[in-house]
GROMACS .gro file of C-alpha atoms in nm:
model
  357
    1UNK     CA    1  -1.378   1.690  -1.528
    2UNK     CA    2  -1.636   1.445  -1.456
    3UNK     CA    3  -1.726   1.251  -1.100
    4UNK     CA    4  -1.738   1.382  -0.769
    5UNK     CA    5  -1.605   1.784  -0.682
    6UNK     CA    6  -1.385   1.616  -0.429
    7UNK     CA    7  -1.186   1.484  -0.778
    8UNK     CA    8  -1.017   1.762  -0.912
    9UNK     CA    9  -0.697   1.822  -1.049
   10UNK     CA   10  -0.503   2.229  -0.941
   11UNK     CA   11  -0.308   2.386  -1.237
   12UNK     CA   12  -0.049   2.556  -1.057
   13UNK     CA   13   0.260   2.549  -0.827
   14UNK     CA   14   0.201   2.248  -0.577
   15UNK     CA   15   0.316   2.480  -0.254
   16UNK     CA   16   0.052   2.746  -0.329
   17UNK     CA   17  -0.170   2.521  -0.404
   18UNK     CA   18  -0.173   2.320  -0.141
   19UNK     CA   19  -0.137   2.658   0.106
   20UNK     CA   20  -0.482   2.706  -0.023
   21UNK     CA   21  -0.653   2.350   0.082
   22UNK     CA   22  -0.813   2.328   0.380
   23UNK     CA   23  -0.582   2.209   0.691
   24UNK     CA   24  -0.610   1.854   0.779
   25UNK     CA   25  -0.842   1.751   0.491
   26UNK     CA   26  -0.668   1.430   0.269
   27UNK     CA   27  -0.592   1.108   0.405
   28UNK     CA   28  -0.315   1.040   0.266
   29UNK     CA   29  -0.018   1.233   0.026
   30UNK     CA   30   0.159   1.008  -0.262
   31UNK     CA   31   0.456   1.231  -0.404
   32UNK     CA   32   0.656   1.174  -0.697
   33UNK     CA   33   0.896   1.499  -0.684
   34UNK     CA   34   1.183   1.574  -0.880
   35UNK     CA   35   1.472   1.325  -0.822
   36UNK     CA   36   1.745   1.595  -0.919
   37UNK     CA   37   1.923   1.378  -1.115
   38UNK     CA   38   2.251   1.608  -1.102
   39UNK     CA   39   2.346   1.493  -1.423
   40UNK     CA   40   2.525   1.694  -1.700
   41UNK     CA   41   2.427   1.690  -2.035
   42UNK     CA   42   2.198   1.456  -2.228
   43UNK     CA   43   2.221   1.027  -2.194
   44UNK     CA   44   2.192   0.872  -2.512
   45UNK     CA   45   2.240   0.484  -2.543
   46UNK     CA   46   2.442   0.280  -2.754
   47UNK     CA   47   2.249   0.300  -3.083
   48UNK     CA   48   2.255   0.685  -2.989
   49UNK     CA   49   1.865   0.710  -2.897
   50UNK     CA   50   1.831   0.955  -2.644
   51UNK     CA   51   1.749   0.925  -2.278
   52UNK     CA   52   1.428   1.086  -2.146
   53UNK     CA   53   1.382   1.281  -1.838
   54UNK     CA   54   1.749   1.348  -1.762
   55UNK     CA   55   1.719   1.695  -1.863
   56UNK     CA   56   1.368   1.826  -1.800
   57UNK     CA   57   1.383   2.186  -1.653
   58UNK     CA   58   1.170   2.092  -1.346
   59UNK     CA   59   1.423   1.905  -1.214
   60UNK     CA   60   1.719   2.098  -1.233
   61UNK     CA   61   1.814   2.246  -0.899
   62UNK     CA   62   2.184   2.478  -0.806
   63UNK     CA   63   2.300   2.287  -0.487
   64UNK     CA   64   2.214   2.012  -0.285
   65UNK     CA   65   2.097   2.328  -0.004
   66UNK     CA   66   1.858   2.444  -0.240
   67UNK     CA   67   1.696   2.096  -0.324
   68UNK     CA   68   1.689   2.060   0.024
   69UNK     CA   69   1.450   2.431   0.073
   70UNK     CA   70   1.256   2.291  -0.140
   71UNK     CA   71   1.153   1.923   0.019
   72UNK     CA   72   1.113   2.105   0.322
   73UNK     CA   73   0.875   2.378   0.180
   74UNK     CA   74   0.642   2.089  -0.049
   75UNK     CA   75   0.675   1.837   0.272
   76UNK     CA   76   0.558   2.091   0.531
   77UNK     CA   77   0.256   2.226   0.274
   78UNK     CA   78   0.154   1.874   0.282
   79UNK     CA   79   0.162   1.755   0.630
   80UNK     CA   80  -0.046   2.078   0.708
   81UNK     CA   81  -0.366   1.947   0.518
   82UNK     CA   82  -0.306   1.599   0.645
   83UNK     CA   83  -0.585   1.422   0.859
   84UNK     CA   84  -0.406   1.326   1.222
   85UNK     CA   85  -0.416   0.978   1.106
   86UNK     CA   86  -0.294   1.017   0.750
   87UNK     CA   87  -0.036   0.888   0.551
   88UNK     CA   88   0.203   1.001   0.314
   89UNK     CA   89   0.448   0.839   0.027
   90UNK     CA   90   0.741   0.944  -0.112
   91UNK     CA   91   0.914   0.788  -0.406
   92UNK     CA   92   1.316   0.874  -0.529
   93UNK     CA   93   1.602   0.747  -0.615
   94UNK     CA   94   2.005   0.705  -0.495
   95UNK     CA   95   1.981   1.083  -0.616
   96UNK     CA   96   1.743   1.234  -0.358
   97UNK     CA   97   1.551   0.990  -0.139
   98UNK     CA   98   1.815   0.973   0.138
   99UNK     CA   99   1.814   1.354   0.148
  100UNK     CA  100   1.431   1.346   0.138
  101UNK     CA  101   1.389   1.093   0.440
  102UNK     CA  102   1.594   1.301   0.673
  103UNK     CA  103   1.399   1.648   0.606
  104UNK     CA  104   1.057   1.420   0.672
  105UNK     CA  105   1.226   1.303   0.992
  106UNK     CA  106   1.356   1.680   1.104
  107UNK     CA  107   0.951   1.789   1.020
  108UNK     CA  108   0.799   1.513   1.248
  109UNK     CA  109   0.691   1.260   1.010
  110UNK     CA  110   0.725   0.932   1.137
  111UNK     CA  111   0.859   0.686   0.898
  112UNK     CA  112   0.701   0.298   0.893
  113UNK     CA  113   0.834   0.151   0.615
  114UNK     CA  114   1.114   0.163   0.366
  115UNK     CA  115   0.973   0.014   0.030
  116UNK     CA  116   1.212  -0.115  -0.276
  117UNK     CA  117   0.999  -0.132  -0.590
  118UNK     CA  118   1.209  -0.375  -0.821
  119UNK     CA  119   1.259  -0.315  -1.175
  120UNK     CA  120   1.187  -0.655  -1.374
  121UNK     CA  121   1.315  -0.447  -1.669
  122UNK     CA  122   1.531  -0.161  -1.560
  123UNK     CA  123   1.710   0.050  -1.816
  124UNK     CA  124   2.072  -0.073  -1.858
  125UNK     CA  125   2.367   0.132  -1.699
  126UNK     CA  126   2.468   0.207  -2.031
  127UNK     CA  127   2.804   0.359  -1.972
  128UNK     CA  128   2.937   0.058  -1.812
  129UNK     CA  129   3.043   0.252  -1.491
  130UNK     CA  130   2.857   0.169  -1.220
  131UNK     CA  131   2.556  -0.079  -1.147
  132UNK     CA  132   2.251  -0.140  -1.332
  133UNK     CA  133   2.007   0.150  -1.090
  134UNK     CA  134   1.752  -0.185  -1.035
  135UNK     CA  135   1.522  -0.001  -0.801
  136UNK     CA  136   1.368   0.288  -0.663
  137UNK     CA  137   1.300   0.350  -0.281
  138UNK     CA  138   0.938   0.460  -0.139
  139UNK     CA  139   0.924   0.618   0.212
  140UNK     CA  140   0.558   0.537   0.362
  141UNK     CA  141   0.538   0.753   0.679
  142UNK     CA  142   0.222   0.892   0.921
  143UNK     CA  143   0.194   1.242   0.995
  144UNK     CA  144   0.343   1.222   1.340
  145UNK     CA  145   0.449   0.931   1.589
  146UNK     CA  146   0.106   0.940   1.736
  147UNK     CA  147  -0.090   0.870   1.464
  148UNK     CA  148  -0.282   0.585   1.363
  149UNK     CA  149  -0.252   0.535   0.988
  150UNK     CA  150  -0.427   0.304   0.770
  151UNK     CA  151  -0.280  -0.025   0.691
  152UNK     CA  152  -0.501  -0.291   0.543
  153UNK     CA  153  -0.300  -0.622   0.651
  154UNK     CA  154  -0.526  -0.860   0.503
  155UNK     CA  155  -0.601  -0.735   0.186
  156UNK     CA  156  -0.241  -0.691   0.084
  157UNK     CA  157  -0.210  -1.046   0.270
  158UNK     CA  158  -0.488  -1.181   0.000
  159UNK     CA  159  -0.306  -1.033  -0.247
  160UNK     CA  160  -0.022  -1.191  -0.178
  161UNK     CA  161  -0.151  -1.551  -0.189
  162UNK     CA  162  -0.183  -1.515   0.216
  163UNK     CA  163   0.123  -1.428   0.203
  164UNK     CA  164   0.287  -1.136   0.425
  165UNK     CA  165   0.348  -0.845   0.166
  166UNK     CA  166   0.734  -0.807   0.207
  167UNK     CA  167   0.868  -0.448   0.176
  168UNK     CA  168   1.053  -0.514  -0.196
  169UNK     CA  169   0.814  -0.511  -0.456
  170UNK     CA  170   0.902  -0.688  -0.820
  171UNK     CA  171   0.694  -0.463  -1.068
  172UNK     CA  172   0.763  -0.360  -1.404
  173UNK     CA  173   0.823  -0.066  -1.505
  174UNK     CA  174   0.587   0.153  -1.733
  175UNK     CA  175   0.518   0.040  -2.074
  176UNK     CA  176   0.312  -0.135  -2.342
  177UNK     CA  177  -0.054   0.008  -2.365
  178UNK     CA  178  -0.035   0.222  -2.051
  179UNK     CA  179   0.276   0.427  -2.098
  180UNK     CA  180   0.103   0.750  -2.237
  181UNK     CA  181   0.212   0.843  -2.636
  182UNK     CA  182   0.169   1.135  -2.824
  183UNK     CA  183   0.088   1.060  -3.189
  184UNK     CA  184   0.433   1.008  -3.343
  185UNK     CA  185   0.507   0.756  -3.078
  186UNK     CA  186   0.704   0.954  -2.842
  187UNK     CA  187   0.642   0.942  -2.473
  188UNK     CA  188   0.414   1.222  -2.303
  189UNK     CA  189   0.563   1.189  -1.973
  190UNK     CA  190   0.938   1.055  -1.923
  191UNK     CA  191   0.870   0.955  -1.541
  192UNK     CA  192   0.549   0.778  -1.552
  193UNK     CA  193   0.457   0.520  -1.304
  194UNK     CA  194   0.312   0.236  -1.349
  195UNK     CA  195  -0.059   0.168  -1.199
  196UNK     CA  196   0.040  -0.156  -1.043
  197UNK     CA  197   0.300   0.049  -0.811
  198UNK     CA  198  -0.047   0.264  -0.702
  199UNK     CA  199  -0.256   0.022  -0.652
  200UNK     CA  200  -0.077  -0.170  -0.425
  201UNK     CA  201  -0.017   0.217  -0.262
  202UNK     CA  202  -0.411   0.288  -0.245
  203UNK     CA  203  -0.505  -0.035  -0.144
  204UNK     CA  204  -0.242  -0.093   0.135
  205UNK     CA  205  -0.304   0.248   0.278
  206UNK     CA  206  -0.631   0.439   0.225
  207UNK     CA  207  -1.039   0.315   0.236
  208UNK     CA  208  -1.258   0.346  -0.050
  209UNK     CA  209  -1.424   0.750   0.040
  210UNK     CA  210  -1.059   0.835   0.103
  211UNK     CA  211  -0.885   1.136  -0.039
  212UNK     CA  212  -0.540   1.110  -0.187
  213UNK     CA  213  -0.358   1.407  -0.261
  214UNK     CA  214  -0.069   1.404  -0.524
  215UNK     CA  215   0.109   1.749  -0.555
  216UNK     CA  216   0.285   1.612  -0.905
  217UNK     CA  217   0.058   1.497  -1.077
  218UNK     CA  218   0.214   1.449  -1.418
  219UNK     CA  219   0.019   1.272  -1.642
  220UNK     CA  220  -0.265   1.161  -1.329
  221UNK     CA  221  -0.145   0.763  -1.253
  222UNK     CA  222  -0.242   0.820  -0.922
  223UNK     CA  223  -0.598   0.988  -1.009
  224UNK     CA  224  -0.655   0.670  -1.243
  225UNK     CA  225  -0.626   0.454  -0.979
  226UNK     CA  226  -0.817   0.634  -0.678
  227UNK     CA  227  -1.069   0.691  -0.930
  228UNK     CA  228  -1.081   0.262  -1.002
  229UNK     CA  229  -1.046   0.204  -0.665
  230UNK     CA  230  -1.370   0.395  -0.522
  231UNK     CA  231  -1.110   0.659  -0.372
  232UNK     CA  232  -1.116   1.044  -0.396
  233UNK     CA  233  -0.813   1.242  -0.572
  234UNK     CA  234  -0.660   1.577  -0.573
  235UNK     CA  235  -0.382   1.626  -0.812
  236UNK     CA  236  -0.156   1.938  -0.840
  237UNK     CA  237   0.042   1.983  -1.148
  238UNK     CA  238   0.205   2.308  -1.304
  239UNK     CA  239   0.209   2.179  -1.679
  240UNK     CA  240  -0.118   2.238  -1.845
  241UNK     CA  241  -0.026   2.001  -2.146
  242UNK     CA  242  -0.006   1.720  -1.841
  243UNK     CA  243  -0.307   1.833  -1.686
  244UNK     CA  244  -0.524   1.818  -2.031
  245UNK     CA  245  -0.351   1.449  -2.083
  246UNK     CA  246  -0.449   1.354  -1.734
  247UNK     CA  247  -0.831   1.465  -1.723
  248UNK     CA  248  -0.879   1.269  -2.087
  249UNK     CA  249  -0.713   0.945  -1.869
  250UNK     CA  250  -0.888   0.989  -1.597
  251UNK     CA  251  -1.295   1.033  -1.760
  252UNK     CA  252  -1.189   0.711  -1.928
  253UNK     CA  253  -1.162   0.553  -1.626
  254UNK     CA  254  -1.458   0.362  -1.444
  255UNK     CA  255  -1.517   0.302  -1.075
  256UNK     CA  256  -1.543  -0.058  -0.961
  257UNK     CA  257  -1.860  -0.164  -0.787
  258UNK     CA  258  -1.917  -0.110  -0.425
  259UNK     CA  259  -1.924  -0.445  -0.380
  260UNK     CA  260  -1.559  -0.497  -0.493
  261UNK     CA  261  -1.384  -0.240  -0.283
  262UNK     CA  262  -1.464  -0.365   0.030
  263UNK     CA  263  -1.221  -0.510   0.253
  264UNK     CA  264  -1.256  -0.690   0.537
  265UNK     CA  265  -1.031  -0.675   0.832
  266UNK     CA  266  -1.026  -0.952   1.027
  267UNK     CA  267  -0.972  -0.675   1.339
  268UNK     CA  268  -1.338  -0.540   1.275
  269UNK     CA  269  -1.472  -0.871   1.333
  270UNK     CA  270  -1.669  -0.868   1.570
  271UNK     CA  271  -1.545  -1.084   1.881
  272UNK     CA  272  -1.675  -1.448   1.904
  273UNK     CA  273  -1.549  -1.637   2.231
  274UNK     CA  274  -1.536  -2.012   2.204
  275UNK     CA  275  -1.792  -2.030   2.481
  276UNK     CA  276  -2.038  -1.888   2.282
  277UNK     CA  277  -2.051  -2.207   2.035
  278UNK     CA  278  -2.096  -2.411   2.404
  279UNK     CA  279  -2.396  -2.206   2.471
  280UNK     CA  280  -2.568  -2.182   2.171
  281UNK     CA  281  -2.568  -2.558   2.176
  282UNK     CA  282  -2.335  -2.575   1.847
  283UNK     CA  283  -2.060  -2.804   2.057
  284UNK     CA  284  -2.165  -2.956   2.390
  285UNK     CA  285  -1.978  -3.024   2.655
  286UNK     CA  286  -1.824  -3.377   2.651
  287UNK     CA  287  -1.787  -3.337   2.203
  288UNK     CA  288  -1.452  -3.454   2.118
  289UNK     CA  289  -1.249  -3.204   1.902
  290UNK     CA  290  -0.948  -3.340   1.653
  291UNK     CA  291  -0.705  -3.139   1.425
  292UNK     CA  292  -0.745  -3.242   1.055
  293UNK     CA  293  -0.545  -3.575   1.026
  294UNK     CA  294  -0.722  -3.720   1.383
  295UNK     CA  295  -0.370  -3.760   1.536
  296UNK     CA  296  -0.466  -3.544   1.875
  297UNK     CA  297  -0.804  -3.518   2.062
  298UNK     CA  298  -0.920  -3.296   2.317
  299UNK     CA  299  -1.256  -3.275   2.509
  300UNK     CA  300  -1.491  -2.987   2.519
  301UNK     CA  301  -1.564  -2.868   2.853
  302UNK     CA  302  -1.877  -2.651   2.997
  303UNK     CA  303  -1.678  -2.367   3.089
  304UNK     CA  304  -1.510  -2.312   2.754
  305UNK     CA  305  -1.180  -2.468   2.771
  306UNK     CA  306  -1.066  -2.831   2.652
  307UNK     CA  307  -0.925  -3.060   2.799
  308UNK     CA  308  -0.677  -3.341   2.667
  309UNK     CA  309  -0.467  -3.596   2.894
  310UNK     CA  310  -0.381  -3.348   3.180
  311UNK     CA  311  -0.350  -3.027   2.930
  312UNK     CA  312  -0.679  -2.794   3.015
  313UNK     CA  313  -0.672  -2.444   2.881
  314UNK     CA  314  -0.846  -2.255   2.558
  315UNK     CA  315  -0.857  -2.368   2.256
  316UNK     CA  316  -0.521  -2.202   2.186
  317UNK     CA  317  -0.332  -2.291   2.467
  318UNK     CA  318  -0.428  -2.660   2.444
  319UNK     CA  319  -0.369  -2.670   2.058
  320UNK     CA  320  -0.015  -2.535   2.093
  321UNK     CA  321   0.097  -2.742   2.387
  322UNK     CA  322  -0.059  -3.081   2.240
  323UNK     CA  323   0.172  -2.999   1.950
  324UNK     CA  324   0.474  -2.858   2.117
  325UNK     CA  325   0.455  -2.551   1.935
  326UNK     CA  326   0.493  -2.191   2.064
  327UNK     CA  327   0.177  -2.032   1.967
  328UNK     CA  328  -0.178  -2.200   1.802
  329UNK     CA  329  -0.470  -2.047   1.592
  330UNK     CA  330  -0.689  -2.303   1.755
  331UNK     CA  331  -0.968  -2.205   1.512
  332UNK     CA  332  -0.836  -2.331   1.261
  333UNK     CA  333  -0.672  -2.631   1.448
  334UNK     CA  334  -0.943  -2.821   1.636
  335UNK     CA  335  -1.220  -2.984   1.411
  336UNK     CA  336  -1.580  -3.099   1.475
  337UNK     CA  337  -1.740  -3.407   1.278
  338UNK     CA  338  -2.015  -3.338   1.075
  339UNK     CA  339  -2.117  -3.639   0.809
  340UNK     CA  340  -1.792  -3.805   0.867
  341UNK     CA  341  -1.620  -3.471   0.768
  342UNK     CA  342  -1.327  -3.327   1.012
  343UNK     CA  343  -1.469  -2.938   0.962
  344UNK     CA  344  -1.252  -2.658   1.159
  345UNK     CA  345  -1.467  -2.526   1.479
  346UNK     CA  346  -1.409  -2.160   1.257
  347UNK     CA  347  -1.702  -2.257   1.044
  348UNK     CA  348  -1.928  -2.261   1.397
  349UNK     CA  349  -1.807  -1.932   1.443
  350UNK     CA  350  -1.864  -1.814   1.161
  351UNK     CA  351  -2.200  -1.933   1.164
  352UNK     CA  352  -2.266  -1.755   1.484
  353UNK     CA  353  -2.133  -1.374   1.357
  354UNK     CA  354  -2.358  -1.439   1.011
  355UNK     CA  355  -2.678  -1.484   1.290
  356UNK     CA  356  -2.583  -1.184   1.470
  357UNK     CA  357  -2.459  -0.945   1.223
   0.00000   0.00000   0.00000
């Protein structure tokens, strides 16, 4: 397929496939494997339509033991050619996540989060016997305890409307345009994600240049996204009809520009201290800082604290006591005058890393 050699997708079984990868080579591991649904029979619905995926051969397994062999033989292939620092996902249901979580634990992942992707239109429980199955569960882990993974705060912050991202995610599920059809309308893949669910994966967790590994690929949701996102894929799948539907997806699909994948973490910044603004002549000493609405004052001093009534300390500590509050971003609190405008002192620092960068 077209785009760089690092972007392939592996026709085969995903344990001897990934055997064969070099060790410690992909930054992070999305999995979608079998949720042994243990149940018997086919599911229809009430106007006797019939269920998909709740009888696919590849996810049929004897006993609970030898669904449990099995995590532990994919999970171990994959933390082998994990980068020190990398990341893996996981993604079940009731049926197998819980039993999935404990064999990453005994194998020395080390779990971070717990995610709940909710269902804004999950299939009914049709047989009126238990709940409505609203969710599924995703198990973000690193590699070991010591490892650093990625985690890009601010841009799932920003896309959040500055908002933390919380750990339950309202998404749809597949459907309209993207859910994959085969020309008399049926779908091509019963489990198929959707790509909002992988792009908030991708671009919480890996860099553009990064290399995700998926050892089920299905019908390639995951290499659509990398691919759109500036990131590198590997995708392992055993069914060659998926593989030809995921390599026509995925040479349809076009890489952002550079200039749209990057993100910028506040913690690369470089470090500006409040003194430097002093130096530099931006604030002198004796300037009289405000927050936005004028009601508290404090004076700039040569040494690079403030001062206000008998408060003295940096920016911070002044800001928060002034206020009564625990903690202060003084920043973003204290403002300068410029043409009768009350301007955070930020902008100064700003001003300061674009002259240096």
């Amino acid at each position: 397929m077209g785009g760089s050699s690092q972007d392939r997708i592996l026709l085969g079984d995903c344990i001897a496939e990934m055997a064969a990868l070099p060790a410690a080579s992909v930054d992070l591991v999305f999995a979608d494997p079998p949720y042994n649904l243990q149940l018997s029979g086919e599911l229809r619905r009430p106007n006797n339509s019939r269920v998909d995926g709740v009888e696919e051969a590849w996810d049929q397994f004897d006993s609970f033991a030898a669904y449990d062999r099995f995590a532990r033989d994919w999970l171990g292939a994959a933390r082998r050619v994990m980068k020190p620092d990398g990341g893996l996902w996981v993604i079940g249901s009731y049926h197998n996540i819980f039993r999935v979580g404990a064999v990453l634990q005994d194998l020395g992942f080390w779990i971070q989060n717990d995610v709940i992707w909710l269902k804004t239109n999950p299939m009914p429980n049709f047989r009126g016997r238990r709940f409505t199955n609203a969710h599924e569960t995703l198990i973000w882990c690193a590699r070991s305890q010591e490892s650093k993974p990625t985690f890009n705060y601010e841009a799932m912050k920003s896309l959040n409307e500055e908002l933390q991202m919380r750990s339950d995610w309202l998404l749809p599920v597949c459907g309209g345009a993207e859910r994959l059809k085969d020309l008399n309308g049926h779908k091509v893949h019963p489990t198929q994600k959707p790509e909002a669910l992988l792009h908030r994966v991708l671009l919480a967790t890996t860099k553009p240049g990064d290399t995700v590994l998926d050892p089920f690929f299905g019908t390639g949701t995951t290499g659509a996204v990398a691919k759109r996102l500036g990131r590198h894929f590997i995708g392992i799948e055993r069914d060659p009809g998926y593989t030809a539907i995921a390599r026509r997806r995925i040479d349809a699909i076009e890489t952002a520009p550079d200039d749209a994948l990057i993100l910028q973490q506040k913690r690369d910044e470089r470090r500006i201290p409040f003194g430097t603004l002093i130096e530099r002549g931006l604030l002198r000493p004796g300037d009289v800082l405000s927050d936005v609405s004028g009601r508290w004052t404090a004076k700039v001093r040569a040494d690079g604290t403030l001062i206000s009534a008998d408060v003295r300390g940096s920016i911070h500590q002044v800001g928060a006591q002034v206020q009564g509050a625990p903690a202060c971003n003084g920043w973003l609190f204290w403002c300068y005058r410029e043409q009768g405008q009350r301007i955070p002192i930020d902008l100064l620092r700003q001003r300061v890393r674009a002259e240096t960068a």
